[in-house]
Structure formats: structure tokens, C-alpha cells
Short mmCIF file of C-alpha atoms in Angstrom, two decimals:
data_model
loop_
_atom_site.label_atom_id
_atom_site.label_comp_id
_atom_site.label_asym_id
_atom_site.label_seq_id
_atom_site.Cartn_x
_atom_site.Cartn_y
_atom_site.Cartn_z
CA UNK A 2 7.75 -21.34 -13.19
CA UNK A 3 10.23 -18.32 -12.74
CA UNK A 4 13.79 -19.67 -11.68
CA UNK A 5 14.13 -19.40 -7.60
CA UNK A 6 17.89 -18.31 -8.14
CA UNK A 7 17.43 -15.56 -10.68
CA UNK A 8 16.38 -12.53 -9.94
CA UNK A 9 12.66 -11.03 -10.92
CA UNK A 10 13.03 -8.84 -13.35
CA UNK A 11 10.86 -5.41 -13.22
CA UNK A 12 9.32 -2.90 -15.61
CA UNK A 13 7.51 0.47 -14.38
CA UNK A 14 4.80 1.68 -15.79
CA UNK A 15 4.25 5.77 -15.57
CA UNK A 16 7.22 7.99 -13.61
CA UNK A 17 5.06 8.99 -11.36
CA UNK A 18 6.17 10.69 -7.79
CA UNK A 19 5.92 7.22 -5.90
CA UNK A 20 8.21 5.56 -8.57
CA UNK A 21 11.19 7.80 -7.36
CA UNK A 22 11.09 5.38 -4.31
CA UNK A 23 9.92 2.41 -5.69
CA UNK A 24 12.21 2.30 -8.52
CA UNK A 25 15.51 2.24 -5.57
CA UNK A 26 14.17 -0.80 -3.62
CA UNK A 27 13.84 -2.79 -6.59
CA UNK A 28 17.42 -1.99 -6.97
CA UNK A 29 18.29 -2.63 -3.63
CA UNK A 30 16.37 -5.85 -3.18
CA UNK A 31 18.56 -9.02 -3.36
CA UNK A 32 15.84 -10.79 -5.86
CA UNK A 33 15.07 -8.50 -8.54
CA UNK A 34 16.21 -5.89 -10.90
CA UNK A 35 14.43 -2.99 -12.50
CA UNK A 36 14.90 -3.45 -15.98
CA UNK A 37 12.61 -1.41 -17.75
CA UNK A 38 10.62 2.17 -17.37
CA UNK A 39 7.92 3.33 -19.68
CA UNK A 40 6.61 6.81 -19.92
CA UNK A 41 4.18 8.08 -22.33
CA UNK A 42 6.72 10.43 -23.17
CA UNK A 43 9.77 8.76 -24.72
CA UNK A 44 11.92 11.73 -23.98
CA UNK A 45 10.68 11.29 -20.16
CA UNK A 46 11.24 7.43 -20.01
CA UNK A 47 14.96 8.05 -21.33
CA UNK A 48 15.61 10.57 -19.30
CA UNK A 49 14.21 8.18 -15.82
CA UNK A 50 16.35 5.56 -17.32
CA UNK A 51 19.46 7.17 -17.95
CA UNK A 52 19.25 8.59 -14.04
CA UNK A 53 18.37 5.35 -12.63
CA UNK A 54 21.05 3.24 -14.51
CA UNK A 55 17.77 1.27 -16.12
CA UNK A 56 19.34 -0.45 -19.43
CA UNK A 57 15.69 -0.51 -21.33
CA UNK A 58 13.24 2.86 -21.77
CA UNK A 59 9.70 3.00 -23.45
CA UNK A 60 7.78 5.31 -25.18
CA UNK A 61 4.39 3.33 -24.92
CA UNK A 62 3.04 1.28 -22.02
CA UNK A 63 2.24 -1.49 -23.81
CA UNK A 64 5.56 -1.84 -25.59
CA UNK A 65 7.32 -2.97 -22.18
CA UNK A 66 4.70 -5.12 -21.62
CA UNK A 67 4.91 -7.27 -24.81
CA UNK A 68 8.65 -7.55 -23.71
CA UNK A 69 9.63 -11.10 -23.14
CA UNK A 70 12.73 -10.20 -20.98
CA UNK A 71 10.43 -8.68 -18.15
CA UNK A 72 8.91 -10.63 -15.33
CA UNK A 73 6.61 -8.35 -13.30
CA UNK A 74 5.38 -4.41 -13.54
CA UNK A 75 4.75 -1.86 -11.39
CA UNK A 76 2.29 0.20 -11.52
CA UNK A 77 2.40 3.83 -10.13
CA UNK A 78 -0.14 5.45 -12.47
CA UNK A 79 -3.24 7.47 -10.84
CA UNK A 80 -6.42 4.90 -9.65
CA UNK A 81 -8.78 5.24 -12.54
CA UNK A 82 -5.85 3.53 -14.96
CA UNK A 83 -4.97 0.45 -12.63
CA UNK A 84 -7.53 -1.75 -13.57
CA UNK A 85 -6.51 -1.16 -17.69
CA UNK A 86 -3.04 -1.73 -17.25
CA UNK A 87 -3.39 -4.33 -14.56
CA UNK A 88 -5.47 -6.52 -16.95
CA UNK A 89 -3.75 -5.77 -19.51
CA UNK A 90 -0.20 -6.75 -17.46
CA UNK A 91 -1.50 -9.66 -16.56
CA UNK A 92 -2.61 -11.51 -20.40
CA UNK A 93 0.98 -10.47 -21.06
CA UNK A 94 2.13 -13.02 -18.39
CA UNK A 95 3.64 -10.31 -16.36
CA UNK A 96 3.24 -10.77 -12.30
CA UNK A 97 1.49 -6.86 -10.78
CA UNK A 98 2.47 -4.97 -7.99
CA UNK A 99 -0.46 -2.57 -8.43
CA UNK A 100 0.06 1.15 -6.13
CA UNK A 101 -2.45 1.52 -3.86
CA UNK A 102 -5.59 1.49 -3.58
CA UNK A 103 -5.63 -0.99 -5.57
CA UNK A 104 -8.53 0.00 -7.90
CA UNK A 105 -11.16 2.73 -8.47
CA UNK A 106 -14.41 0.88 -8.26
CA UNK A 107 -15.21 -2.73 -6.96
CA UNK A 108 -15.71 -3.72 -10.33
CA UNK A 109 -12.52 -2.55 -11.26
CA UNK A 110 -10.93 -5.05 -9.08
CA UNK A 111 -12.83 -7.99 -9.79
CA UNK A 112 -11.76 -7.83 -13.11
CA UNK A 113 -8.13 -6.99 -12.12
CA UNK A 114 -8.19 -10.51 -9.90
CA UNK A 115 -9.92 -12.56 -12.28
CA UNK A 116 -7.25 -11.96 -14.77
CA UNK A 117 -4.50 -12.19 -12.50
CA UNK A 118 -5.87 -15.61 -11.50
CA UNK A 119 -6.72 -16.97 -15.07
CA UNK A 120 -3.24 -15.90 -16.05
CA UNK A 121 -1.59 -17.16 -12.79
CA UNK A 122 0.12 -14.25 -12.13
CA UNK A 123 0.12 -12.48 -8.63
CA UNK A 124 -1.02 -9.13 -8.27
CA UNK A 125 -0.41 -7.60 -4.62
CA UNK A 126 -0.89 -3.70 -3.88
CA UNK A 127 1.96 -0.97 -2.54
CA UNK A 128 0.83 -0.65 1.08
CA UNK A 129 4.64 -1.41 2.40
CA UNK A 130 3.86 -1.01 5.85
CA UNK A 131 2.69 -4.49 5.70
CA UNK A 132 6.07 -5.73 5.07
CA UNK A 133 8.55 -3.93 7.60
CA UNK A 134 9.58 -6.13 10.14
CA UNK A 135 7.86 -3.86 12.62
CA UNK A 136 4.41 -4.74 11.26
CA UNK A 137 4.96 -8.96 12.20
CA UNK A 138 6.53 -7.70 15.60
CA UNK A 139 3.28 -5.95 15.94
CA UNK A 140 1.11 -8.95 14.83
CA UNK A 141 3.04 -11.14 17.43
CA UNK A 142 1.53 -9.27 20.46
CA UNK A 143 -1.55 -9.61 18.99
CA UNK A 144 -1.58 -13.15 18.03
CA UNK A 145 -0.13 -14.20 21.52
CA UNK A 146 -2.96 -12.12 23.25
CA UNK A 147 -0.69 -9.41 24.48
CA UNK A 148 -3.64 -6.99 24.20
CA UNK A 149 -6.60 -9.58 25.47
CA UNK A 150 -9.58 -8.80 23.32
CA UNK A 151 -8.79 -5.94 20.97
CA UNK A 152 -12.04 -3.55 21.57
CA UNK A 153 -10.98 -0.55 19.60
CA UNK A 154 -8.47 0.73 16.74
CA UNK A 155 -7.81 4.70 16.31
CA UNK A 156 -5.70 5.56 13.83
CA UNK A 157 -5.21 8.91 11.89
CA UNK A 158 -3.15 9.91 8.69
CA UNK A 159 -2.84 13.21 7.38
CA UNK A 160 -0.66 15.88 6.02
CA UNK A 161 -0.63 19.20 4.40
CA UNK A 162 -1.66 18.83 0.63
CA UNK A 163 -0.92 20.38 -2.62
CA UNK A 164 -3.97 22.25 -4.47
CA UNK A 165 -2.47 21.78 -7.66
CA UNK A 166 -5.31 21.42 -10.88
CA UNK A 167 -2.72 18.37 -12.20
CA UNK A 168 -2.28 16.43 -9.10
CA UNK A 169 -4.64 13.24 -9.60
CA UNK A 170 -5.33 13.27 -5.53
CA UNK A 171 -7.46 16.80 -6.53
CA UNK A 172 -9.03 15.25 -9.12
CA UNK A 173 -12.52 12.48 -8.92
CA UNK A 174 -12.55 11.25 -12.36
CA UNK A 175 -8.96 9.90 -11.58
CA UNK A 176 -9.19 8.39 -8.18
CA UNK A 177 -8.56 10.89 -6.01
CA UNK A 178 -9.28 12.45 -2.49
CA UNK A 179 -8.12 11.36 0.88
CA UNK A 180 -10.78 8.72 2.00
CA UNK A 181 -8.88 6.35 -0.86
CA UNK A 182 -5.29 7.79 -0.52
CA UNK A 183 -4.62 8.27 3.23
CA UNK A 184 -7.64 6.67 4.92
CA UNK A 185 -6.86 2.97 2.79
CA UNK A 186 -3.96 2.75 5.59
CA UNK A 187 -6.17 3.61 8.55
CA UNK A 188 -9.47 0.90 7.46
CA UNK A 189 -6.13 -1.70 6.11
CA UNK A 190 -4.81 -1.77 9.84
CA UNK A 191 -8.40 -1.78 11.16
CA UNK A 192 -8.72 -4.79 9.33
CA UNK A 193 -5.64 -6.10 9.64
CA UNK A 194 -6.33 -6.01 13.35
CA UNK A 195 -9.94 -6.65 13.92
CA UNK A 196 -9.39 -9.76 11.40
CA UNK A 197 -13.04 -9.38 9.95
CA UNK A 198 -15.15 -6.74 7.89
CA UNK A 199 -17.11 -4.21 9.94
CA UNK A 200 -21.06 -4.63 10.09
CA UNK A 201 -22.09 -0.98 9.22
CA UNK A 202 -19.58 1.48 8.54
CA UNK A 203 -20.57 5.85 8.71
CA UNK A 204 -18.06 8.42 6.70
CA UNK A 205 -18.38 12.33 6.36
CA UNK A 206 -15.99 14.39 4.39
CA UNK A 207 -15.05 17.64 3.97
CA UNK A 208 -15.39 17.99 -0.03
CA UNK A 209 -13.45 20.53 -2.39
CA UNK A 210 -13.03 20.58 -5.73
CA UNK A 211 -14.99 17.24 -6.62
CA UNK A 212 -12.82 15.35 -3.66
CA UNK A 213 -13.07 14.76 -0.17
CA UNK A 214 -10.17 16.93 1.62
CA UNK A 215 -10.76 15.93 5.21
CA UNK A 216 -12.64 12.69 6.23
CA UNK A 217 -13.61 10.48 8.94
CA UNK A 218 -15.02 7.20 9.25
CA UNK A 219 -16.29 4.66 12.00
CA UNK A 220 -16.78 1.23 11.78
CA UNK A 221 -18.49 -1.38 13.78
CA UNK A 222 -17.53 -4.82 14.27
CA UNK A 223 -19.08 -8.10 15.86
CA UNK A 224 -19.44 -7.90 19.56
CA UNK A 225 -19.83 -4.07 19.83
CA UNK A 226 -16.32 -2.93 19.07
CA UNK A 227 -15.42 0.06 17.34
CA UNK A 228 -12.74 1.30 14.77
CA UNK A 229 -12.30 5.49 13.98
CA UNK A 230 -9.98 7.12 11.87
CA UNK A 231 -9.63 10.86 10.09
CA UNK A 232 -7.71 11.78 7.05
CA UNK A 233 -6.77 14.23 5.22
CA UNK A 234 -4.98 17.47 3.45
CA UNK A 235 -5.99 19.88 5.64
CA UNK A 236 -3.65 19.36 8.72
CA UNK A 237 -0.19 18.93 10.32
CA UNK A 238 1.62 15.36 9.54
CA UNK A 239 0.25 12.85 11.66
CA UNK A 240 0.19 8.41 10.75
CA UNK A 241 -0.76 7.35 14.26
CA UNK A 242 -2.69 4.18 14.95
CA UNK A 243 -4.02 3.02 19.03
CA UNK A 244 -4.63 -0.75 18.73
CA UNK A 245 -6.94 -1.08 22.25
CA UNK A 246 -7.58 -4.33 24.16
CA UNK A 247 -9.03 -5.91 27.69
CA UNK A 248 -5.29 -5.89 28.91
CA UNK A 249 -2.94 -4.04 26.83
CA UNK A 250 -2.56 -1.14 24.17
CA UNK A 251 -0.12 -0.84 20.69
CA UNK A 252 0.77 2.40 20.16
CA UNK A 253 2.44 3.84 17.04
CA UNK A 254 2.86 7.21 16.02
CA UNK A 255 4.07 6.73 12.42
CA UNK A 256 3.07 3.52 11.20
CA UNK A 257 2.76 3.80 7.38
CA UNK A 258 6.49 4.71 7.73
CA UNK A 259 8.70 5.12 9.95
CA UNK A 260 9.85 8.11 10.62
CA UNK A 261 13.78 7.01 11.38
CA UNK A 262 14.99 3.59 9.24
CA UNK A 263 17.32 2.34 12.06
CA UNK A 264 14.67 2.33 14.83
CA UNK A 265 11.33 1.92 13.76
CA UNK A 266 8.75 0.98 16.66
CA UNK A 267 5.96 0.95 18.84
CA UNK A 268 5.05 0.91 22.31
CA UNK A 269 3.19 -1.70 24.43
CA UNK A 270 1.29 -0.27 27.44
CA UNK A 271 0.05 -2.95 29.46
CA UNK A 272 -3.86 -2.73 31.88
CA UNK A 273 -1.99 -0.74 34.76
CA UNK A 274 -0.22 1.91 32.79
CA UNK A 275 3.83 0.44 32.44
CA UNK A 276 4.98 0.85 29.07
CA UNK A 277 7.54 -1.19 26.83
CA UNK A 278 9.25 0.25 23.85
CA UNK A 279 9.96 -2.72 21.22
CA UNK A 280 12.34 -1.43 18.07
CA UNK A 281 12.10 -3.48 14.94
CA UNK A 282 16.00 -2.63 13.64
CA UNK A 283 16.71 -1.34 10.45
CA UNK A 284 14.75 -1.93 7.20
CA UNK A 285 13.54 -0.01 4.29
CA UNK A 286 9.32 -0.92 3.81
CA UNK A 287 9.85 -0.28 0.00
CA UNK A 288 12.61 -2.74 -0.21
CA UNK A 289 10.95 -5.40 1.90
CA UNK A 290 7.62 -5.06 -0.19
CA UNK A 291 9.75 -5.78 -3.19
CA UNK A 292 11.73 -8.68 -2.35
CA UNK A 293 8.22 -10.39 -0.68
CA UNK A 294 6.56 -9.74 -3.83
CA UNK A 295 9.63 -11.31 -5.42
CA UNK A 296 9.84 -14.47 -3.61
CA UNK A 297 6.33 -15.34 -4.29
CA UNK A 298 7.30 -14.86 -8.15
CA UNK A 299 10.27 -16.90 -7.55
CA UNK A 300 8.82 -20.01 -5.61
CA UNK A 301 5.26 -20.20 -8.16
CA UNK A 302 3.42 -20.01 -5.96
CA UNK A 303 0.49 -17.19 -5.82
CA UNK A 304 -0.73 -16.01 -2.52
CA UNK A 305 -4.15 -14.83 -3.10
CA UNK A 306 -4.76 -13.60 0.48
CA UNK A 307 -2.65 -10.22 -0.62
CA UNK A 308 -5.38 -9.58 -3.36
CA UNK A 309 -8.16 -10.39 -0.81
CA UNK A 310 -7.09 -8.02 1.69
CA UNK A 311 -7.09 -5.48 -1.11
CA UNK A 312 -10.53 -6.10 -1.83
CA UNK A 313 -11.74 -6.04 1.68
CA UNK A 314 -10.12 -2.28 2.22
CA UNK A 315 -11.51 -1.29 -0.92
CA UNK A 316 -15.37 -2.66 -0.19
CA UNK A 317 -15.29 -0.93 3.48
#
């Protein structure tokens, strides 16, 4: 059982983009330490951890994980790779947090929790909205009935992409398109609100180069409520989600982060149009994900409910 007074210890795996923020809030978090970076390129991995003050750089995957100094990996490396380096994370002992979505295939995943579970490590994906503050504020209203009977989630996340050959979100055989990259948020808080899968679910797409560019999906739940969202690359910045009930509405217009650290929050609109602005305070998502994921290391015991969750998002 990992010590509850010493700090998880963390390896990354890849330098990828999302790493540049990932690698920071495992610095800033009060239980862990990033440790270790691996890049397939030695010179790259150096160069990462000479920038990032990280004492230990690889030249090979695999080398950091047969280190018996680390405690848990990240992994930032395009879709079709997670399930690989997840499995293999996990026979090395190491606890995953696994970017999202959390594999290519539903196969994929099965394995990944199987040997997560037979090596009692916990594996949790990178959707850090979850963890800000803001995001149990927002539960609270709905657990204490604030809305009534939630009838309808709309949510939308999209952005102006690159079109670049090498970026893995342009390419299929590596994971990509938006449906898996922007629209996991959008069916993870339709989920998260609804609290059940969706009956039948309907998706078109807008397709380019092997990968869907625009999307949007419905889904149905028990009870004849609804959930939409749309995704894509194709339009301005937008990471809004309408939570809709029999007395009340959540409104937030950038939920998968927010847009301004010090005041994060959402709006409450009650059945006869008054509206109540609630602020969460100050908190960085990255750095809350981290220390969460830490404090399950630290106390032994693994919460398979994070894994589940990942596995509903990734069957709708």
C-alpha cells in the first residue's frame, strides 16, 4: 500500500501538447511529484526534463516503466496507443491516469480494466472538469432537486481546428475526429446528469479526411427525455452545456474549463425566469484531477466507478 504521507510519484509517457499542462499540476499538487518523462526521442525527453526541472528523462517508454522509484504514469499519447501502454503500465505495478477518451475500441478498454484490476492499480481518465469544485457545486443542485426532474441536457463543444497531416485528431487509424475528442465531454455530462445510459442513441458527422469534423448526436433516455449535443472543428469556441428540469435550469457556458480560474461558475434559473449566479472560487481542474487521482493511490483504495464511467462514455 503506497504511504498516505508521501507523495505519488509520476512518470509521463509521450510530450505530447496536453502534457505541457498536465506536467504543472502534478507539480503543483500537494501529493505528488513528476519524476520522470519519457519520449521516444531521448534528445526530446531531456530537453522536457531539463525545462520542467524533472530529475529523471527516458529514451524508451518502457524504460520508465520498469523504474521502481515511480508510482503512477500518465499517459498523453494519441487513442490508438492507450490500451498498449495502459496494460503494459499496469503489470509494471504502476497506478494510470489514461488522457481521454480513454480507449479506441470497447475492446481496448476491457482489456485496459481487467489489467488494472488484476494488478490493483487504478486507472482513471483526464476529463478534469469532473474534479473542479464547480462540477460538485453543480451536482448539489441536482442531487437536492434544485432542477425537479431533469428532462433535457444540451451541451455543445467546439473550436476552430488545425488541418495539419501530423495532428492525430486528423487522423482514424490513431483515434481521431471530434465525436471522440470534443463530443466525450458533451455524452460524459449527459451521463453524468441523466445518471443512466441512453436507450437508442442517432449521430451524423460531417467527415474529412477519414474523420468526422463536425458532429451531432441525440440520445434518448427512460421516460422520454432527451440529450443533444454538436462538436466540432469547424466553428467559433463554444463548451456550453443547458442541464433542463420540471422547475429549474443549470446553465454553463464553458464547462470543460473555465474560462477565468478565480471565478468559475454557472447560473441557476429557476420555473419563473429569476436567475442566481453561484461562483465556485479559485481552482486549477488539472491540479485537482491530480491530487484526486493521488489520494486514491495514497489511501489503497481503488475506486472503480472512475473506470466505469469511462466505459459508459465510450459505449454511447
Amino acid at each position: 500500500m503506497q504511504d498516505s504521507s508521501a507523495p505519488v510519484r509520476f512518470g509521463i509517457l509521450g510530450a505530447a501538447r496536453i502534457a505541457a499542462k498536465v506536467g504543472p499540476a502534478i507539480q503543483a499538487a500537494e501529493n505528488a511529484e513528476w519524476v520522470a518523462i519519457a519520449s521516444r526521442s531521448r534528445e526530446k525527453a531531456d530537453h522536457w526534463a531539463k525545462e520542467s526541472s524533472v530529475p529523471n528523462a527516458f529514451g524508451d517508454y518502457q524504460a520508465l516503466l520498469d523504474d521502481p522509484e515511480i508510482d503512477a504514469v500518465y499517459i498523453p499519447l494519441p487513442p490508438s496507443l492507450h490500451a498498449e501502454w495502459t496494460i503494459k503500465a499496469a503489470h509494471a505495478g504502476k497506478h494510470v491516469l489514461c488522457e481521454k477518451p480513454l480507449a479506441h475500441t470497447i475492446e481496448d478498454a476491457q482489456q485496459m480494466i481487467a489489467a488494472c484490476r488484476e494488478n490493483n492499480v487504478q486507472l482513471m481518465d483526464g476529463t478534469m472538469w469532473f474534479h473542479h469544485p464547480r462540477a460538485a457545486s453543480m451536482s448539489v443542485r441536482l442531487q437536492q432537486g434544485a432542477l425537479g426532474v431533469v428532462q433535457r441536457v444540451t451541451s455543445a463543444f467546439t473550436f476552430r481546428g488545425s488541418h495539419a497531416k501530423d495532428d492525430y485528431r486528423n487522423q482514424r487509424n490513431l483515434g481521431g475526429g471530434a465525436v471522440f475528442d470534443l463530443g466525450w465531454y458533451c455524452i460524459g455530462i449527459s451521463l453524468w446528469a441523466f445518471d443512466e445510459l441512453p436507450s437508442k442513441v442517432f449521430g451524423s458527422g460531417v467527415y474529412a479526411d477519414e474523420v468526422d469534423k463536425r458532429f451531432n448526436g441525440t440520445l434518448w433516455f427512460s421516460d422520454d427525455r432527451i440529450a443533444t449535443f454538436d462538436c466540432g472543428y469547424q466553428s467559433a469556441w463554444r463548451c456550453w452545456v443547458e442541464i433542463t428540469g420540471t422547475e429549474g435550469s443549470l446553465v454553463c457556458d464553458d464547462f470543460t474549463r473555465p474560462r477565468d480560474e478565480k471565478k468559475a461558475r454557472f447560473w441557476f434559473h429557476d420555473r419563473v425566469g429569476s436567475s442566481e449566479e453561484f461562483r465556485a472560487g479559485k481552482a486549477h481542474q488539472e491540479t485537482c484531477m491530480v491530487e484526486h487521482f493521488s489520494r486514491l493511490i495514497q489511501t489503497g483504495q481503488i475506486e472503480s466507478a472512475w473506470a466505469d464511467a469511462s466505459m459508459r462514455t465510450l459505449r454511447v
